PDB file of C-alpha atoms in Angstrom:
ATOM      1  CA  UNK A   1      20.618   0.196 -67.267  1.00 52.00           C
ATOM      2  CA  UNK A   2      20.543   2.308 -70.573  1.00 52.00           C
ATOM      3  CA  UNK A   3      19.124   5.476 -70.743  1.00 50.00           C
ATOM      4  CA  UNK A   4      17.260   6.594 -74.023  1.00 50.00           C
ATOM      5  CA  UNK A   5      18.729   9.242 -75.787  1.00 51.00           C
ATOM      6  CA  UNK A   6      15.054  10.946 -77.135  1.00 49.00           C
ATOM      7  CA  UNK A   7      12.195  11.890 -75.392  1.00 48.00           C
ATOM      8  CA  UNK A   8      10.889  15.369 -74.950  1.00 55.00           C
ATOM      9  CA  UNK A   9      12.628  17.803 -71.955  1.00 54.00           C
ATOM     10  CA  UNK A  10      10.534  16.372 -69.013  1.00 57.00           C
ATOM     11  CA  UNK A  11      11.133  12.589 -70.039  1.00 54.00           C
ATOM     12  CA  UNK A  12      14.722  13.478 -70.358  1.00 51.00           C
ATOM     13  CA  UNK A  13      14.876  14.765 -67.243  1.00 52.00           C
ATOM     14  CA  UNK A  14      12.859  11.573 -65.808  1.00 53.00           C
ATOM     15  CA  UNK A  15      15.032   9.427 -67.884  1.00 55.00           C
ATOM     16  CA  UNK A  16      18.136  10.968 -65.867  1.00 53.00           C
ATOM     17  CA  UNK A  17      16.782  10.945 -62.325  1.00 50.00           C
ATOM     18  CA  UNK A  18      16.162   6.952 -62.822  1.00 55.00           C
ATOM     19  CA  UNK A  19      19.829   6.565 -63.967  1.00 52.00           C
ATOM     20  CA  UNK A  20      21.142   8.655 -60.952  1.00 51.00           C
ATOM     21  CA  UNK A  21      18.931   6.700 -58.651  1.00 50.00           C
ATOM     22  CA  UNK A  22      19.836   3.804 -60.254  1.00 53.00           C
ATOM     23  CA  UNK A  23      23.664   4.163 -59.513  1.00 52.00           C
ATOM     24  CA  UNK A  24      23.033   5.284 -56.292  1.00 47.00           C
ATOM     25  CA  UNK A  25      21.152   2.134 -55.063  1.00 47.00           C
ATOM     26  CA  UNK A  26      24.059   0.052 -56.430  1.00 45.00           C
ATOM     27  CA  UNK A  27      26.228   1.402 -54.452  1.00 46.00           C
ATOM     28  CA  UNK A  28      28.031   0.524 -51.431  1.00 49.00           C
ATOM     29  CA  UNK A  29      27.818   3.038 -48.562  1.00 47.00           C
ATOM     30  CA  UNK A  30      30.045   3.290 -46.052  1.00 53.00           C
ATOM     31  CA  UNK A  31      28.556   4.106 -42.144  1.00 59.00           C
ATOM     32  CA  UNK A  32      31.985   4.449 -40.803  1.00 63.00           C
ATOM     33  CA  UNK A  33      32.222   8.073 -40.421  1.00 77.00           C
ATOM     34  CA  UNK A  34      29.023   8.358 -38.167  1.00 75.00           C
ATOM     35  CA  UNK A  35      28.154   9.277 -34.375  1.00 78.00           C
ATOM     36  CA  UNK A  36      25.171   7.446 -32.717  1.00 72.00           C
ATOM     37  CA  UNK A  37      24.250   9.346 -29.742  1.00 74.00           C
ATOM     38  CA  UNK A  38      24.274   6.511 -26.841  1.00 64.00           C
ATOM     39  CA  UNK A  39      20.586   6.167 -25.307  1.00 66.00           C
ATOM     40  CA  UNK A  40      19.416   7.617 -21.702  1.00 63.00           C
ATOM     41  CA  UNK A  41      19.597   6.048 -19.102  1.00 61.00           C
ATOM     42  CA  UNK A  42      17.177   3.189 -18.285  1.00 63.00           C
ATOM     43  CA  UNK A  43      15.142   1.326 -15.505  1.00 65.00           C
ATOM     44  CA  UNK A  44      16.061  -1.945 -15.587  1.00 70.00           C
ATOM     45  CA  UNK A  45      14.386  -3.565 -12.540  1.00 83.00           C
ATOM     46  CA  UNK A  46      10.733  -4.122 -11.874  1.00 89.00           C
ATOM     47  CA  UNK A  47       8.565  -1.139 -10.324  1.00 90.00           C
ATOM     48  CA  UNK A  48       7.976  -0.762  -7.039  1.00 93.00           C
ATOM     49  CA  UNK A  49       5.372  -2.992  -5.805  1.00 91.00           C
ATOM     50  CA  UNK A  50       2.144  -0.919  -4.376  1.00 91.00           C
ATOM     51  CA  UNK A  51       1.909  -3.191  -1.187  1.00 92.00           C
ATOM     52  CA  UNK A  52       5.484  -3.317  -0.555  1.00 94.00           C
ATOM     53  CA  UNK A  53       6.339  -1.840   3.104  1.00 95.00           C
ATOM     54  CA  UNK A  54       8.473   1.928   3.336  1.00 95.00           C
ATOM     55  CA  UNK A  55      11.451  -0.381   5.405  1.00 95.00           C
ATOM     56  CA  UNK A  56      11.131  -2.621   2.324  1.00 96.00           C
ATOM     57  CA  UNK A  57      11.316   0.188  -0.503  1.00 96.00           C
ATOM     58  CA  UNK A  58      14.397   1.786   0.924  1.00 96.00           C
ATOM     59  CA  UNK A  59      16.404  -1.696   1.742  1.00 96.00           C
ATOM     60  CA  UNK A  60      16.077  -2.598  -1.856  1.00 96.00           C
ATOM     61  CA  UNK A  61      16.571   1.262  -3.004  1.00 96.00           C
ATOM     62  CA  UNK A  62      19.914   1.263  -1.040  1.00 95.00           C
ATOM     63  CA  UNK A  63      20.896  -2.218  -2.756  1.00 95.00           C
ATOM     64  CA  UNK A  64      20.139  -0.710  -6.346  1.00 95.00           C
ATOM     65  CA  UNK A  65      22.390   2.755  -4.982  1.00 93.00           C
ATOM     66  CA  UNK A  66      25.308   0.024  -4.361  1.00 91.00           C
ATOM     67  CA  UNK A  67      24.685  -1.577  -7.741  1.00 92.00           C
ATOM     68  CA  UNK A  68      24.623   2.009  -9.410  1.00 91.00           C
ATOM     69  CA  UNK A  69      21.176   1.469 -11.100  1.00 94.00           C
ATOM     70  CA  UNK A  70      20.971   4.711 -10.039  1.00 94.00           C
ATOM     71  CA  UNK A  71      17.418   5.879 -11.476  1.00 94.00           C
ATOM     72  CA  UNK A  72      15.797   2.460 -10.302  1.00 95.00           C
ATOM     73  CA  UNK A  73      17.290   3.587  -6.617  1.00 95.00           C
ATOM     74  CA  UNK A  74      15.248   6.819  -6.943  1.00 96.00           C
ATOM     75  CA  UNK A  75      11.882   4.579  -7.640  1.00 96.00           C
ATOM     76  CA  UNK A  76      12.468   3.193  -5.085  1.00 96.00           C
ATOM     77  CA  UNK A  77      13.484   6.097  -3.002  1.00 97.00           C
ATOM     78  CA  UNK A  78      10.402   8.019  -3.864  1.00 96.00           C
ATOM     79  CA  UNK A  79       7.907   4.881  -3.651  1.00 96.00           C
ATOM     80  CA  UNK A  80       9.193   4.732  -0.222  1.00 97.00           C
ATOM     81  CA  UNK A  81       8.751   8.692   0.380  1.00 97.00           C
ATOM     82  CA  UNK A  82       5.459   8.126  -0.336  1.00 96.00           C
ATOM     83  CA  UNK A  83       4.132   5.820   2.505  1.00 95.00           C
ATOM     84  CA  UNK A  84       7.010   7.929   4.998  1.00 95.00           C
ATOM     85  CA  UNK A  85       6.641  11.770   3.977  1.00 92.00           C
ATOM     86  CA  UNK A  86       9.094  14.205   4.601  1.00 90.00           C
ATOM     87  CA  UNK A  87      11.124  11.452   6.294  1.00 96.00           C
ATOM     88  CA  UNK A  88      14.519  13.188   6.417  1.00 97.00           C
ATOM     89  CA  UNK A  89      16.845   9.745   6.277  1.00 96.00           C
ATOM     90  CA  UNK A  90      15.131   9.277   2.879  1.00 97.00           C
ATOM     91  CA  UNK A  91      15.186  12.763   1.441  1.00 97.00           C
ATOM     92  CA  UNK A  92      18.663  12.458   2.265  1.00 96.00           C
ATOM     93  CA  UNK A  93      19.343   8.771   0.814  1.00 96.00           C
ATOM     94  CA  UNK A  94      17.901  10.531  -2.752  1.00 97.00           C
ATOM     95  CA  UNK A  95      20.122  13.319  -2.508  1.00 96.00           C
ATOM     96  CA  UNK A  96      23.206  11.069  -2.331  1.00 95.00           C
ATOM     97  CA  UNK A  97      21.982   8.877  -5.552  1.00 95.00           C
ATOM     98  CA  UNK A  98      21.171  12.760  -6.962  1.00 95.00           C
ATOM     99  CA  UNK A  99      24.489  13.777  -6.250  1.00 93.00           C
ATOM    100  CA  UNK A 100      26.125  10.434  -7.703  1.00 92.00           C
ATOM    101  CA  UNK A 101      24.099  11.143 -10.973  1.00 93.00           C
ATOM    102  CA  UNK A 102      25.808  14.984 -10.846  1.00 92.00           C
ATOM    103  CA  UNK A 103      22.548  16.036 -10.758  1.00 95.00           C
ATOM    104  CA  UNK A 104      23.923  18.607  -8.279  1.00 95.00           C
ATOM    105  CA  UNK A 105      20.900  21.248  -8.248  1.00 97.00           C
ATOM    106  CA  UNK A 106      18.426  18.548  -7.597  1.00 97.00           C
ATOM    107  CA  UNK A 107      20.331  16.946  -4.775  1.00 96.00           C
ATOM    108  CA  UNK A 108      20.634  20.626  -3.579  1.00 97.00           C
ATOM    109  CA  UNK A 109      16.815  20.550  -3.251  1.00 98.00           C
ATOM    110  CA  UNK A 110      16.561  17.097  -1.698  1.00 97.00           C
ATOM    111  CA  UNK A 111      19.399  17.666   1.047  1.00 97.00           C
ATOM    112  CA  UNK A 112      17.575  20.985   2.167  1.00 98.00           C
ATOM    113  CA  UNK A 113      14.487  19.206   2.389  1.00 97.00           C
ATOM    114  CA  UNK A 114      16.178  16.711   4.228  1.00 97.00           C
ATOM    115  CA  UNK A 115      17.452  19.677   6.593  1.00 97.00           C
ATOM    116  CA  UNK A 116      13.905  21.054   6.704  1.00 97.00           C
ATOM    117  CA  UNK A 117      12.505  17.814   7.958  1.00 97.00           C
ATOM    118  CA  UNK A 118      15.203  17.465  10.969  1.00 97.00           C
ATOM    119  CA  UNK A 119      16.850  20.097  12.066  1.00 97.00           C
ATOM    120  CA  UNK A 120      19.302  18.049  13.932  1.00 97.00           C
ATOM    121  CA  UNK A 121      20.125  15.890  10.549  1.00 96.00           C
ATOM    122  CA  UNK A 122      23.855  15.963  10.611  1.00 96.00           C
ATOM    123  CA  UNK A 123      24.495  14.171   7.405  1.00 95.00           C
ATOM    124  CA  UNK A 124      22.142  16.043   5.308  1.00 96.00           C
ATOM    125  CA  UNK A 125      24.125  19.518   6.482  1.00 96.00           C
ATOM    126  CA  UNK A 126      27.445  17.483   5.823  1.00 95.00           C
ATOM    127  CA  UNK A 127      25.949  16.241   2.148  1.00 95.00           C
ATOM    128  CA  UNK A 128      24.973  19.936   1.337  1.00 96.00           C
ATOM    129  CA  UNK A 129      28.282  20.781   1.976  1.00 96.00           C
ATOM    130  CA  UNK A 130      29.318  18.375  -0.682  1.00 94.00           C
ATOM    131  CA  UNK A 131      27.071  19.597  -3.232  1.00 95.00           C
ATOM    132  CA  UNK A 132      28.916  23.373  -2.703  1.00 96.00           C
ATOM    133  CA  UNK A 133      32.137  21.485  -2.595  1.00 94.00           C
ATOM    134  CA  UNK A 134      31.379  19.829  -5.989  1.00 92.00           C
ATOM    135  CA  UNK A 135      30.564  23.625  -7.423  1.00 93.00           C
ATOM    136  CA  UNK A 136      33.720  25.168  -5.867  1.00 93.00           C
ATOM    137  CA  UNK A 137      31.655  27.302  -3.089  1.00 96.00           C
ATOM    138  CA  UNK A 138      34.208  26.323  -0.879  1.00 95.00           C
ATOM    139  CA  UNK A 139      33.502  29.107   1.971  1.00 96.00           C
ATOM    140  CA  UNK A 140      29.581  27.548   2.040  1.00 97.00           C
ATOM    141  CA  UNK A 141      30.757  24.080   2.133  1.00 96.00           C
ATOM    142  CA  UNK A 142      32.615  24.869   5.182  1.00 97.00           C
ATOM    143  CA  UNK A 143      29.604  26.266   6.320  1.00 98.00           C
ATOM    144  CA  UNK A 144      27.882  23.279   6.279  1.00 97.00           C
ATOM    145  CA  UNK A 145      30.214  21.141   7.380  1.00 97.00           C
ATOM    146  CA  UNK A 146      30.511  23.303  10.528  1.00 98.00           C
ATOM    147  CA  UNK A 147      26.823  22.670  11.013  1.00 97.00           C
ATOM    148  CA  UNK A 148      27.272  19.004  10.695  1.00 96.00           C
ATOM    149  CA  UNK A 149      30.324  18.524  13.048  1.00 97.00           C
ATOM    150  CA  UNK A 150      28.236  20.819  15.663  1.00 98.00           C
ATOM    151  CA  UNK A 151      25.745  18.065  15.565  1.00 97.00           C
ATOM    152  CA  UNK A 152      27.686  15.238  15.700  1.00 96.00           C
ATOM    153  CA  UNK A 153      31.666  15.462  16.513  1.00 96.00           C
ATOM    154  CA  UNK A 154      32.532  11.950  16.179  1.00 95.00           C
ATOM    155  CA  UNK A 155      32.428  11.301  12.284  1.00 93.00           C
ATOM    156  CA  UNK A 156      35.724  11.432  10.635  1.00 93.00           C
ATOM    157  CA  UNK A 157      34.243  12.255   7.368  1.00 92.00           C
ATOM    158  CA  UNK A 158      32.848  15.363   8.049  1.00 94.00           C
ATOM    159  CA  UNK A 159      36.372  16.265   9.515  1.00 95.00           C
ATOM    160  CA  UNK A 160      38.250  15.179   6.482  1.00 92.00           C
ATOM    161  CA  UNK A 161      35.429  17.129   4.462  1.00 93.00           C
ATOM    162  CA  UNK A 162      36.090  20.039   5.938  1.00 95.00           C
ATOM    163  CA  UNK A 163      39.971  19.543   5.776  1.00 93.00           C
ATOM    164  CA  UNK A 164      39.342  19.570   1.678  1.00 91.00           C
ATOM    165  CA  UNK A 165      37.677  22.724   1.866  1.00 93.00           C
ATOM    166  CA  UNK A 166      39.919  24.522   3.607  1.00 94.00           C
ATOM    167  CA  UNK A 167      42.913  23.408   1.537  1.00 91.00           C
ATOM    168  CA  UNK A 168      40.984  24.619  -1.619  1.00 90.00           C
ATOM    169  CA  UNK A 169      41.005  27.562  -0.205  1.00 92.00           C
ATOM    170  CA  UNK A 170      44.499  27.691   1.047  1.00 89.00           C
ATOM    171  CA  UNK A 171      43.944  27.862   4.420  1.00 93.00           C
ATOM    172  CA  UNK A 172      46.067  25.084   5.255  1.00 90.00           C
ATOM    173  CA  UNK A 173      46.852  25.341   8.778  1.00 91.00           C
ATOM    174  CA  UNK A 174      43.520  24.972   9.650  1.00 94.00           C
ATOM    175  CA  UNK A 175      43.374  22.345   6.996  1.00 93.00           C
ATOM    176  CA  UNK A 176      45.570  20.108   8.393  1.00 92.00           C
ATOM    177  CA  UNK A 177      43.916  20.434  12.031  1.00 94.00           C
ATOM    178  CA  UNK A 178      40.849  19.021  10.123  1.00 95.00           C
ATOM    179  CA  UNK A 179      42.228  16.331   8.640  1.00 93.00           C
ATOM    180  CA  UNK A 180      44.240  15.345  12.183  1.00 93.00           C
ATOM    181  CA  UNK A 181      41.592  15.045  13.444  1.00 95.00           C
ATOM    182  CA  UNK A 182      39.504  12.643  11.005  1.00 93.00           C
ATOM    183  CA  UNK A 183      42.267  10.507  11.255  1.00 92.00           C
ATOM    184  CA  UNK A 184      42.581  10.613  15.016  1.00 92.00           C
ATOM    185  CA  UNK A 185      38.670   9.469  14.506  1.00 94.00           C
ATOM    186  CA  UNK A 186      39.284   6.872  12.029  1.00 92.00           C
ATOM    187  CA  UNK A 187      42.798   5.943  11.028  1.00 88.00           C
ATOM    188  CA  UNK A 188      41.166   4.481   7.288  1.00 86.00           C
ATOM    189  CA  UNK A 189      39.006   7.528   6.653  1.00 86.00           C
ATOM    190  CA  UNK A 190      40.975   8.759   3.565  1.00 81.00           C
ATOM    191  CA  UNK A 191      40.994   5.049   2.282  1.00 76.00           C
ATOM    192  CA  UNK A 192      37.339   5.076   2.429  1.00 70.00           C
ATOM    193  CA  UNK A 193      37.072   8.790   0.655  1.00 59.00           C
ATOM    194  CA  UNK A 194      39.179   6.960  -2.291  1.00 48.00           C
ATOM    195  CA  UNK A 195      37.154   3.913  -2.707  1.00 45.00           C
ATOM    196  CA  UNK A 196      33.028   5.290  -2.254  1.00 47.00           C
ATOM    197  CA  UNK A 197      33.432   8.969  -1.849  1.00 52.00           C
ATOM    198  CA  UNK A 198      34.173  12.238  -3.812  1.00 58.00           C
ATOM    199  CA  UNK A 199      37.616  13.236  -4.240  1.00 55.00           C
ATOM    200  CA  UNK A 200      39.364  16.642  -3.104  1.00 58.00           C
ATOM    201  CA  UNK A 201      39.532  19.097  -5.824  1.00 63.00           C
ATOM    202  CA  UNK A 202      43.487  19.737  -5.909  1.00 60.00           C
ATOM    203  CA  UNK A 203      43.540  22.092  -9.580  1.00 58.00           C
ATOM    204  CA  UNK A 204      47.433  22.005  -9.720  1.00 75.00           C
ATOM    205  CA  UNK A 205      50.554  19.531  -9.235  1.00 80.00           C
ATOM    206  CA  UNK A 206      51.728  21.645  -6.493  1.00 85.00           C
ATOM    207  CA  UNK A 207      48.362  21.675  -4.640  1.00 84.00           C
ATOM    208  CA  UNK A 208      48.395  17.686  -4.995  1.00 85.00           C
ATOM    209  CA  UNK A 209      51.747  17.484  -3.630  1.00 89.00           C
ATOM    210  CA  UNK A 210      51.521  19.293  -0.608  1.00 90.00           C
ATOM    211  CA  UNK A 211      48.025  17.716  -0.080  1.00 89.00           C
ATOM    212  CA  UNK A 212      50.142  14.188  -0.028  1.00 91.00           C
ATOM    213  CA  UNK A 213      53.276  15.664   1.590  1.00 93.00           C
ATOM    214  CA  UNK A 214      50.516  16.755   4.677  1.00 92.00           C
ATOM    215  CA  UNK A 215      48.966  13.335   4.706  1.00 91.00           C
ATOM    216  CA  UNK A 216      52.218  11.541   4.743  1.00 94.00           C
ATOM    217  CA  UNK A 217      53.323  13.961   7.548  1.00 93.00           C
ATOM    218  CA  UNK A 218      49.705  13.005   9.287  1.00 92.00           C
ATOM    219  CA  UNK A 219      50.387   9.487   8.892  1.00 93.00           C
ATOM    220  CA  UNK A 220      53.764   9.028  10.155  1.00 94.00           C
ATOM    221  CA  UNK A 221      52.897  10.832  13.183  1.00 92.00           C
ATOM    222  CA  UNK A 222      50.479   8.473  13.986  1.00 90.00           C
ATOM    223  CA  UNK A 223      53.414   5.738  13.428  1.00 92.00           C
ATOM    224  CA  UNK A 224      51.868   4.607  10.238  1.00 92.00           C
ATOM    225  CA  UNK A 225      54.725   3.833   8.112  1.00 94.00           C
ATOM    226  CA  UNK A 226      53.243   2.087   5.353  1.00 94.00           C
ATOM    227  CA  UNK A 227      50.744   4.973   4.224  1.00 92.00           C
ATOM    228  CA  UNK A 228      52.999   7.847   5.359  1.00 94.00           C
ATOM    229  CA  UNK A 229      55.303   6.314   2.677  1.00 95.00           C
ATOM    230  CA  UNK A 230      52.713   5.760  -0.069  1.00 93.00           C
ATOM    231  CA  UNK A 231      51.426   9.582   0.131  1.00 92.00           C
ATOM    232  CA  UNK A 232      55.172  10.353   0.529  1.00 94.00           C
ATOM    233  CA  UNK A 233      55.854   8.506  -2.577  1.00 94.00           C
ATOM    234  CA  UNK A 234      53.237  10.572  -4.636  1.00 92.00           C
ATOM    235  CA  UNK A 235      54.260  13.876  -2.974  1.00 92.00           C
ATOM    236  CA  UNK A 236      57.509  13.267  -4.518  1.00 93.00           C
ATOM    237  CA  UNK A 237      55.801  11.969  -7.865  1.00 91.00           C
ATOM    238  CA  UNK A 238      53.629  15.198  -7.952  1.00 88.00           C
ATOM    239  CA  UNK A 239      57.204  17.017  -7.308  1.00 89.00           C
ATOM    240  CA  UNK A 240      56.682  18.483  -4.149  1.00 91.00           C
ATOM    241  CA  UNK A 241      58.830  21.690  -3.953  1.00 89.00           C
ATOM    242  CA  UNK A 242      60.003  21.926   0.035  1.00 90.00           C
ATOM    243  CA  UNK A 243      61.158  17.902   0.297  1.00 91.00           C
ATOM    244  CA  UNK A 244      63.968  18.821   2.422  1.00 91.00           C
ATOM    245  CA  UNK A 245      62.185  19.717   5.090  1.00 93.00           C
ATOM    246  CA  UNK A 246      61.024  15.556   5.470  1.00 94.00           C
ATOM    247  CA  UNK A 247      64.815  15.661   7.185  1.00 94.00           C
ATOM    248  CA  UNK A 248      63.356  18.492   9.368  1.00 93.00           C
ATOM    249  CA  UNK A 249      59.786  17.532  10.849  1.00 94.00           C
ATOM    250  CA  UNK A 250      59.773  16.118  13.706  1.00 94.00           C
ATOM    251  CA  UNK A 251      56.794  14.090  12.577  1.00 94.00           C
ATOM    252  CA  UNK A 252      59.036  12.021  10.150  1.00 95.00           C
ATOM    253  CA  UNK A 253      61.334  11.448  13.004  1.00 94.00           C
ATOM    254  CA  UNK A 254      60.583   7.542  13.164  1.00 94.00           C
ATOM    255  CA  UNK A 255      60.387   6.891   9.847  1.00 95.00           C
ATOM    256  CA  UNK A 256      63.781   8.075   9.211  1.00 93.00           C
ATOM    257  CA  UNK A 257      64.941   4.986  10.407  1.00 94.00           C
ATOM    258  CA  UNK A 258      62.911   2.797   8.011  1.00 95.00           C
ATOM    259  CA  UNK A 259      65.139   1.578   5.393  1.00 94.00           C
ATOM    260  CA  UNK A 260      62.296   1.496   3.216  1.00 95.00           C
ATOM    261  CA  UNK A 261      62.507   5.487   3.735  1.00 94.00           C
ATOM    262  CA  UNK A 262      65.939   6.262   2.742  1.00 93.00           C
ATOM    263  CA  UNK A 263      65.564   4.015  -0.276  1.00 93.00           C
ATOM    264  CA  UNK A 264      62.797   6.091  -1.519  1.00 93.00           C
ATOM    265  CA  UNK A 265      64.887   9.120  -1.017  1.00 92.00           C
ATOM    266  CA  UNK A 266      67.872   7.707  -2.531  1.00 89.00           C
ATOM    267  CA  UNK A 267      65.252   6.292  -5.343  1.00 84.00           C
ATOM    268  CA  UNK A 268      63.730   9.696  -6.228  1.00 68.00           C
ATOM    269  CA  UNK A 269      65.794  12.414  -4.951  1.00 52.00           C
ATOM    270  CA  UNK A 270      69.499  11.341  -5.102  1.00 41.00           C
ATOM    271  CA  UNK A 271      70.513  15.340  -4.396  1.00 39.00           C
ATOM    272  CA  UNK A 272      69.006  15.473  -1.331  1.00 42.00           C
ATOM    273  CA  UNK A 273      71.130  15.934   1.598  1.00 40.00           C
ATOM    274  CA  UNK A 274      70.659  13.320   4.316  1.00 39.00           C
TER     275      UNK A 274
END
């Protein structure tokens, strides 16, 4: 495009912005540099149906929960609510997807509610406790989790909950007693924490290591060699400071004589006396 050369001021200036504008649109621009922000997140399944039965609502709410369609699970959760009100089981089902979302001060508000409804609610107490867990209020979540195991004694998971708090908080006598006895209750509890469940807050590589230097103690003292050795395998990866002492407890006394044990020792820690 040429631009003409005389025209008064303002049609000069005219004249210019149409070259500039000109050039610009020729131009190739490059989108490289930018940052989309992703979108929220969506429902993706079809609303609840009006005539559809509570029993019905929460079946295919807890299917959604599994498929982590998380917000779809609360529809469904809260269509449910409304033909069962103030049932405590479903308060407590939302404040699980709630606290799977992180959405940590609502599931606060639908576990107490939960609580409210049924006094004698174990899980919800145990779930709160989770919640204060998740915001490092360790001395509350063992609070709650005291609560829960007064209700019902028999669940390993509140046991190995309230193990977790009282290692964050360095009381790990106590600690291990906890976490004894979730395993004396259910020999795969920590398997299932790792796969579905939140994980203990361990800040430092020293806290990790003694967390799986105790659970490979726990372990072999319930003659488990395999998973005594894996958590005594990441003990020594995390560089667990007092590893002599696995010559000393009594608890590793059977192991000892696994020759998949002294390999690992010779493998990882070829100082160590025997």
């Amino acid at each position: 495009m040429s631009c003409p050369k005389s025209f008064p001021v303002i049609a000069v200036f005219l004249a210019a912005l149409a070259c500039l504008l000109s050039g610009v649109s020729s131009a190739q621009i490059s989108h490289s540099e930018q940052v989309q922000i992703a979108p929220p997140l969506i429902r993706t399944i079809e609303p609840p149906a009006a005539d559809a039965s509570a029993n019905s609502l929460e079946e295919r709410a807890d299917l959604l929960r599994g498929s982590k369609l998380y917000l779809d699970a609360l529809d469904y959760y809260r269509a449910a609510l409304v033909k069962a009100p103030n049932a405590a089981r479903l308060l407590n089902k939302v404040g699980i997807t709630e606290l799977m979302m992180q959405r940590f001060k609502e599931a606060r508000k639908s576990f107490e509610k939960s609580i409210k409804a049924d006094r004698n609610f174990a899980d919800a107490y145990n779930n709160l406790g989770v919640v204060f867990y998740e915001g490092k209020k360790y001395g509350a979540a063992v609070k709650q989790y005291h609560k829960a195991i007064a209700i019902d004694g028999e669940s390993a998971s509140f046991f190995s909950n309230l193990g977790a708090a009282l290692f964050s908080k360095k009381e790990f006598e106590p600690a291990v007693r906890a976490y004894q006895h979730a395993l004396e209750l259910d020999p795969e509890v920590f398997e299932r924490t790792s796969r579905a469940g939140v994980q203990a807050q361990l800040p430092s590589p020293e806290d990790r290591a003694r967390y799986d230097y105790t659970v490979a103690k726990l372990y072999a003292k319930m003659g488990s060699s395999d998973r005594s050795l894996e958590y005594l395998r990441k003990a020594i990866e995390e560089g667990y400071k007092d590893l002599k002492n696995v010559y000393k407890d009594e608890e590793f006394a059977a192991l000892r004589k696994d020759p998949r044990f002294t390999e690992l020792m010779a493998a990882k820690t070829p100082g160590l006396p025997e």
